[in-house]
C-alpha positions as a Python dict, from the first residue, in 0.01 Angstrom:
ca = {
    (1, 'X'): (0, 0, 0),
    (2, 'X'): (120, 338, -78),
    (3, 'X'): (-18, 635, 197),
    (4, 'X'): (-28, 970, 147),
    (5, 'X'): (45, 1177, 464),
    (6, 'X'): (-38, 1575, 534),
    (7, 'X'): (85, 1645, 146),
    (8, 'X'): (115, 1966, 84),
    (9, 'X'): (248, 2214, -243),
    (10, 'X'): (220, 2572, -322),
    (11, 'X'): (352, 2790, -596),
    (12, 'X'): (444, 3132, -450),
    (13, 'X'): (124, 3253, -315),
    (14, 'X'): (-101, 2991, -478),
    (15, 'X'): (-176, 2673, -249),
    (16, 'X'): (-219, 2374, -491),
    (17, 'X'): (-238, 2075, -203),
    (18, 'X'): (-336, 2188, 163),
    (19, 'X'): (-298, 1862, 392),
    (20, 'X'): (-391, 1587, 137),
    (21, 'X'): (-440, 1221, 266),
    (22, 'X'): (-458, 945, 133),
    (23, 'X'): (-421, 561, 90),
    (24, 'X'): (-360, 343, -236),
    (25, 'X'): (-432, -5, -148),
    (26, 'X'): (-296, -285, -319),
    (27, 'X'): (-543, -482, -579),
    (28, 'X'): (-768, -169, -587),
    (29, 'X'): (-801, 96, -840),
    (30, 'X'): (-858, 436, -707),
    (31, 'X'): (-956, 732, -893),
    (32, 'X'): (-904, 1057, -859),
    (33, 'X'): (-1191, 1306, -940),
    (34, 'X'): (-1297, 1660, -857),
    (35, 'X'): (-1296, 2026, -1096),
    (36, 'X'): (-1004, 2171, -1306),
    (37, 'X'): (-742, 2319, -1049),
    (38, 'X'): (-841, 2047, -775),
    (39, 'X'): (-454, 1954, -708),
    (40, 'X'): (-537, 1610, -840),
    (41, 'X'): (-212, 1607, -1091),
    (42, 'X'): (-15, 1718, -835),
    (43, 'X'): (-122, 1523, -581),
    (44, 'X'): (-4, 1209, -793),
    (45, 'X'): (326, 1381, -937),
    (46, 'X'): (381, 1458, -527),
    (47, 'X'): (291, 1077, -443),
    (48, 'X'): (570, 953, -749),
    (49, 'X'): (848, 1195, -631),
    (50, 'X'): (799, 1375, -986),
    (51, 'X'): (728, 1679, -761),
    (52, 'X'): (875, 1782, -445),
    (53, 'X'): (594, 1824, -167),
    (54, 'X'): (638, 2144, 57),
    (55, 'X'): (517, 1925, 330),
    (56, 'X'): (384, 1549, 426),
    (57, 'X'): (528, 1236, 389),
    (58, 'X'): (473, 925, 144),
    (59, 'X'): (524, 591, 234),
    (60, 'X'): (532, 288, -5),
    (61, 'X'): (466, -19, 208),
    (62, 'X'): (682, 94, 564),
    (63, 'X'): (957, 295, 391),
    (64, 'X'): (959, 680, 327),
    (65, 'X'): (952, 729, -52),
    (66, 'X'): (1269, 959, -7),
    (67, 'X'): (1462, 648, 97),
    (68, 'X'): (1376, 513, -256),
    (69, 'X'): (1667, 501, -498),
    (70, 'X'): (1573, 607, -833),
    (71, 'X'): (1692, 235, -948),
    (72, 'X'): (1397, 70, -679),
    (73, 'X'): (1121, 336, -716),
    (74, 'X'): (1125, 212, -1089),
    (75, 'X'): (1080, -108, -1025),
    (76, 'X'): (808, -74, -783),
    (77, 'X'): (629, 223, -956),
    (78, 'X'): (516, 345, -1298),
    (79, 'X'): (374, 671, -1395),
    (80, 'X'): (235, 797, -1729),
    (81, 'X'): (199, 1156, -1743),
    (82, 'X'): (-71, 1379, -1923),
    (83, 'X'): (179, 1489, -2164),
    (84, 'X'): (349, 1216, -2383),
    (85, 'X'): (581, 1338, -2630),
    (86, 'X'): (782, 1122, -2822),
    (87, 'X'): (1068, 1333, -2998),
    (88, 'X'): (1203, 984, -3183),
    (89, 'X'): (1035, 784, -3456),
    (90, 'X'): (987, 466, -3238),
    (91, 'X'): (811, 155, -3355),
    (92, 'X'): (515, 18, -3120),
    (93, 'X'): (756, -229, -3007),
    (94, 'X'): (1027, -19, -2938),
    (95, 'X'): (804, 219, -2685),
    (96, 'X'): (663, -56, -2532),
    (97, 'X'): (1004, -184, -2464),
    (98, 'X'): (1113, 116, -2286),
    (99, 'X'): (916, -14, -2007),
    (100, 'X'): (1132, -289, -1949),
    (101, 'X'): (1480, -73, -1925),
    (102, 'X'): (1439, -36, -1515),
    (103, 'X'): (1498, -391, -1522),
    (104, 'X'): (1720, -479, -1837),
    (105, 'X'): (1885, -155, -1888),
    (106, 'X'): (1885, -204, -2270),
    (107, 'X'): (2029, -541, -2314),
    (108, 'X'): (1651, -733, -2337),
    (109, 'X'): (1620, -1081, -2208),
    (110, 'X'): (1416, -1374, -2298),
    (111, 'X'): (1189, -1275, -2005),
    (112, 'X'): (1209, -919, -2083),
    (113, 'X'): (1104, -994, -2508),
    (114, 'X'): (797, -1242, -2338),
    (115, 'X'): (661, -957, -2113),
    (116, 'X'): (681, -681, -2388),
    (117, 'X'): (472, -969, -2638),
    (118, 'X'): (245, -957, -2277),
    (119, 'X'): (198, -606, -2277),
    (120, 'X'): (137, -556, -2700),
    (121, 'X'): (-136, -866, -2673),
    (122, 'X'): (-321, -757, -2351),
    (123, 'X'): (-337, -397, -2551),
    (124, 'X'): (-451, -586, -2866),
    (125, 'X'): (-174, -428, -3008),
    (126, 'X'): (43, -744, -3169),
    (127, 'X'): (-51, -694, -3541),
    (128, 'X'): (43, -292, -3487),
    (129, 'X'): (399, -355, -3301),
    (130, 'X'): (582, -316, -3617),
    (131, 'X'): (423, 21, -3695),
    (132, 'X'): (596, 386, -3651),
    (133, 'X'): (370, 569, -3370),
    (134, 'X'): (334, 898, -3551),
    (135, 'X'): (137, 635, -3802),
    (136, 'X'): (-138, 531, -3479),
    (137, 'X'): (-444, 739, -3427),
    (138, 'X'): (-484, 874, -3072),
    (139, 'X'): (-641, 620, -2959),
    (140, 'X'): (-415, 307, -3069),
    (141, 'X'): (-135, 550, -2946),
    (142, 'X'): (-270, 606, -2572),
    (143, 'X'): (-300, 217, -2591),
    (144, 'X'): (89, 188, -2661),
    (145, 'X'): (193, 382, -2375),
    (146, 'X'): (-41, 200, -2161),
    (147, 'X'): (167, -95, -2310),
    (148, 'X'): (501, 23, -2173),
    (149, 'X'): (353, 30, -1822),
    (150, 'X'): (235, -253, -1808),
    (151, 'X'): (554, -406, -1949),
    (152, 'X'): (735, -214, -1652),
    (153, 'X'): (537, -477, -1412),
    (154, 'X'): (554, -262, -1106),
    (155, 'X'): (293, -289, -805),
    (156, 'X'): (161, 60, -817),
    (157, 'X'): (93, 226, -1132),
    (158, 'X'): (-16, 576, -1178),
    (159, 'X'): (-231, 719, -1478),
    (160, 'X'): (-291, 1110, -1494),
    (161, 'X'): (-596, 1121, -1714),
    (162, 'X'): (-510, 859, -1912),
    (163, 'X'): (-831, 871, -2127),
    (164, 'X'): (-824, 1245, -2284),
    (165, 'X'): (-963, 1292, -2664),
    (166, 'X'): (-999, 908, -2667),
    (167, 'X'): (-1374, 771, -2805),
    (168, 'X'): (-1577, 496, -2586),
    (169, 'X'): (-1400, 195, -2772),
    (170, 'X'): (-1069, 324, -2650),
    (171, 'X'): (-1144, 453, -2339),
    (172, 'X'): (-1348, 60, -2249),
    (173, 'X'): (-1043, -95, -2371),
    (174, 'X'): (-810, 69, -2136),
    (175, 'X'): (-1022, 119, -1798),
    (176, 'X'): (-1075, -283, -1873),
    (177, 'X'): (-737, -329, -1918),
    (178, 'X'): (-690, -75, -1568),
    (179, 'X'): (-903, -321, -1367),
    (180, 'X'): (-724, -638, -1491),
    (181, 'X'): (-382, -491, -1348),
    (182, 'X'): (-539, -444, -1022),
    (183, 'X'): (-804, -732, -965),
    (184, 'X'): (-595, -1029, -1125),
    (185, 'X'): (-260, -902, -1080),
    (186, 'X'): (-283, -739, -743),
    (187, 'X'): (-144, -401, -834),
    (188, 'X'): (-253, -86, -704),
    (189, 'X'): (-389, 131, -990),
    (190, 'X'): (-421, 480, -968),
    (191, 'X'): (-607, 698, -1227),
    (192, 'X'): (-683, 1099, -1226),
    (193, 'X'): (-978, 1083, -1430),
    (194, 'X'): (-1280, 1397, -1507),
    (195, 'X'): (-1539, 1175, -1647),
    (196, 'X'): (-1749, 1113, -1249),
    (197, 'X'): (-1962, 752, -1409),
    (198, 'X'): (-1673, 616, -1594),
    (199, 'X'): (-1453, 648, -1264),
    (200, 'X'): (-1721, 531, -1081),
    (201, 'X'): (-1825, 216, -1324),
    (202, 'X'): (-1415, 75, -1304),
    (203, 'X'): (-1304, 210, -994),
    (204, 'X'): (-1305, 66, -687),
    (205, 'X'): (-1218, 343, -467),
    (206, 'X'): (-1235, 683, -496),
    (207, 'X'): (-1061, 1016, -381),
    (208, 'X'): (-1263, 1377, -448),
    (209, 'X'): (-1069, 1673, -461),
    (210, 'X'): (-1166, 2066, -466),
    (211, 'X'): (-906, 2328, -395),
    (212, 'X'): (-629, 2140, -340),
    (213, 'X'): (-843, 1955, -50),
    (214, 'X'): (-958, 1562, -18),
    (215, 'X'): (-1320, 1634, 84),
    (216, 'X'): (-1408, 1212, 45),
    (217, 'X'): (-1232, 928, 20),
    (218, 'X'): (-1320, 530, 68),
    (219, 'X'): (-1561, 314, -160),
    (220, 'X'): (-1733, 417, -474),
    (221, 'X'): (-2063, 422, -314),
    (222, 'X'): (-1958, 600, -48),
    (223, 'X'): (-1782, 918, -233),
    (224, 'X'): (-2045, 898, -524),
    (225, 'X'): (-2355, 1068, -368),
    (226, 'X'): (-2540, 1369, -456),
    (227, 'X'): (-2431, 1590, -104),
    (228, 'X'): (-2086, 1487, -191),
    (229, 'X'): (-2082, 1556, -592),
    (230, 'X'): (-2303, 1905, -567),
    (231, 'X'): (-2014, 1986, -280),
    (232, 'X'): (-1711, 1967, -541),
    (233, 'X'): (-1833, 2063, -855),
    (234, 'X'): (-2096, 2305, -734),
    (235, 'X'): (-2371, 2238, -966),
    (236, 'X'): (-2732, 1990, -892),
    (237, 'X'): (-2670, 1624, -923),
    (238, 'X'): (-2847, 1351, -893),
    (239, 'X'): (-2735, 1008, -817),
    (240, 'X'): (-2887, 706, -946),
    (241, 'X'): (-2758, 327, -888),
    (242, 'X'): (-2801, 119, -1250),
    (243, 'X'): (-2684, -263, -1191),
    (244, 'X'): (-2513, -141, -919),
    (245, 'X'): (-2360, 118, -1007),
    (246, 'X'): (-2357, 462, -951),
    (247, 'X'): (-2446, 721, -1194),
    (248, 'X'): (-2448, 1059, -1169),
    (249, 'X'): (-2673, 1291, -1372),
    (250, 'X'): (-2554, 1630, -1429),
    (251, 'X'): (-2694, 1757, -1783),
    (252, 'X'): (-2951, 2015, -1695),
    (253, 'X'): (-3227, 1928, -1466),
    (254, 'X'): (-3253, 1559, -1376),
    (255, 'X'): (-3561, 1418, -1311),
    (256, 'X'): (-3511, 1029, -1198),
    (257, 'X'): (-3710, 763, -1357),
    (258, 'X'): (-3976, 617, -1098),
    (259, 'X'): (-3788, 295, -1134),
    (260, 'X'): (-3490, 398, -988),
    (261, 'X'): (-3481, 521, -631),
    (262, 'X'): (-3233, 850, -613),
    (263, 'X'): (-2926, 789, -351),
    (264, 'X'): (-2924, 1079, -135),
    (265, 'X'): (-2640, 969, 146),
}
């Protein structure tokens, strides 16, 4: 389990995190939800060590993350970022690769050549390996990067809105592929994410966040409810529960069907 502890950052007078806590258990994915300018990027980049934290403390398992070597914290963490910029004309297979170099540094095993086939075939991504990226559409190329972290084959692995300008196909594909890594692999799988029923359809756990706060944290169910949603994004919700699951309706005036009762705590 990774915990978050008192995190804090500002930028001169501009605080981003104020006190931030939280825990990323093992086997779960959490989300991360709340408005633009919630602290929810940083909050992750803090939790990785890809930002410094003005205050607050992270521990992976019993050890302080600033006891982690560079070497070890790649190992037992993976992060893709927002931004991915590729400044190379790689190959599918190549990228994916990349994810392996914390444990082959560049000379790629047996073991390392099986787990990258893994990665391109739980991505359905074997018949493209041989293309050049720039030749993918967004979507097959948010799928490759996904590849090279699950090649890495780390216990905790971090997305920061891993599902921007992708359509439904792509954005199934990957939250499927999300839950996989944490329900039959046991990893910890953390996701920023602004869509509120897709994070709450594939997540188990969920973190809401409004300036720079954690107002809720704990179960799906118990974050996703209608005092709890109006209080973050400031706008009248209503919360339904559809095969059990919760949905939240946003667009406009909602007006539940009789059918289904509206979740009010």
């Amino acid at each position: 389990m990774i915990e978050l502890i008192g995190l804090s950052k500002a930028y001169g007078q501009t605080q981003v995190v104020n006190q931030a806590s939280a825990l990323f258990p093992l086997g779960k994915v959490t989300a991360i939800i709340g408005p633009n300018g919630a602290g929810k990027s940083t909050l992750l980049s803090m939790a990785s060590r890809l930002t410094d934290s003005d205050a607050g403390e992270v521990l992976i398992g019993d050890k302080p993350l600033s006891e982690w070597s560079n070497e070890a914290l790649a190992k037992k963490l993976a992060v893709l970022r927002q931004a991915n910029n590729v400044n190379m004309r790689f190959r599918v297979r190549e990228l994916v690769a990349f994810g392996r170099f914390p444990h082959s540094k560049g000379r790629l095993s047996e073991q390392d050549n099986a787990m990258i086939d893994d990665a391109l075939a739980q991505l359905g991504l074997t018949e493209l390996q041989d293309r050049f990226i720039d030749q993918l559409s967004g979507g097959q190329r948010q799928m490759a990067f996904i590849a090279m972290v699950v090649a890495q084959n780390t216990d905790y692995v971090f997305l920061d809105e891993p599902l921007n300008n992708l359509d439904i196909r792509h954005s199934v594909a990957i939250m499927k592929t999300v839950r996989e890594l944490a329900h039959r692999y046991n990893k910890a799988v953390v996701v920023v994410m602004h869509d509120i029923n897709f994070s709450a359809c594939y997540a188990d756990n969920m973190i809401a966040m409004k300036a720079g706060e954690v107002v809720a944290s704990g179960r799906v169910k118990d974050v996703v409810t209608k005092p709890i949603m109006e209080q973050i994004y400031e706008i009248d919700f209503e919360v339904e529960e559809i095969n059990g699951q919760r949905i939240c309706l946003y667009y406009g005036v909602a007006t539940p069907s009789p059918s289904m009762a509206a979740i009010e705590s």
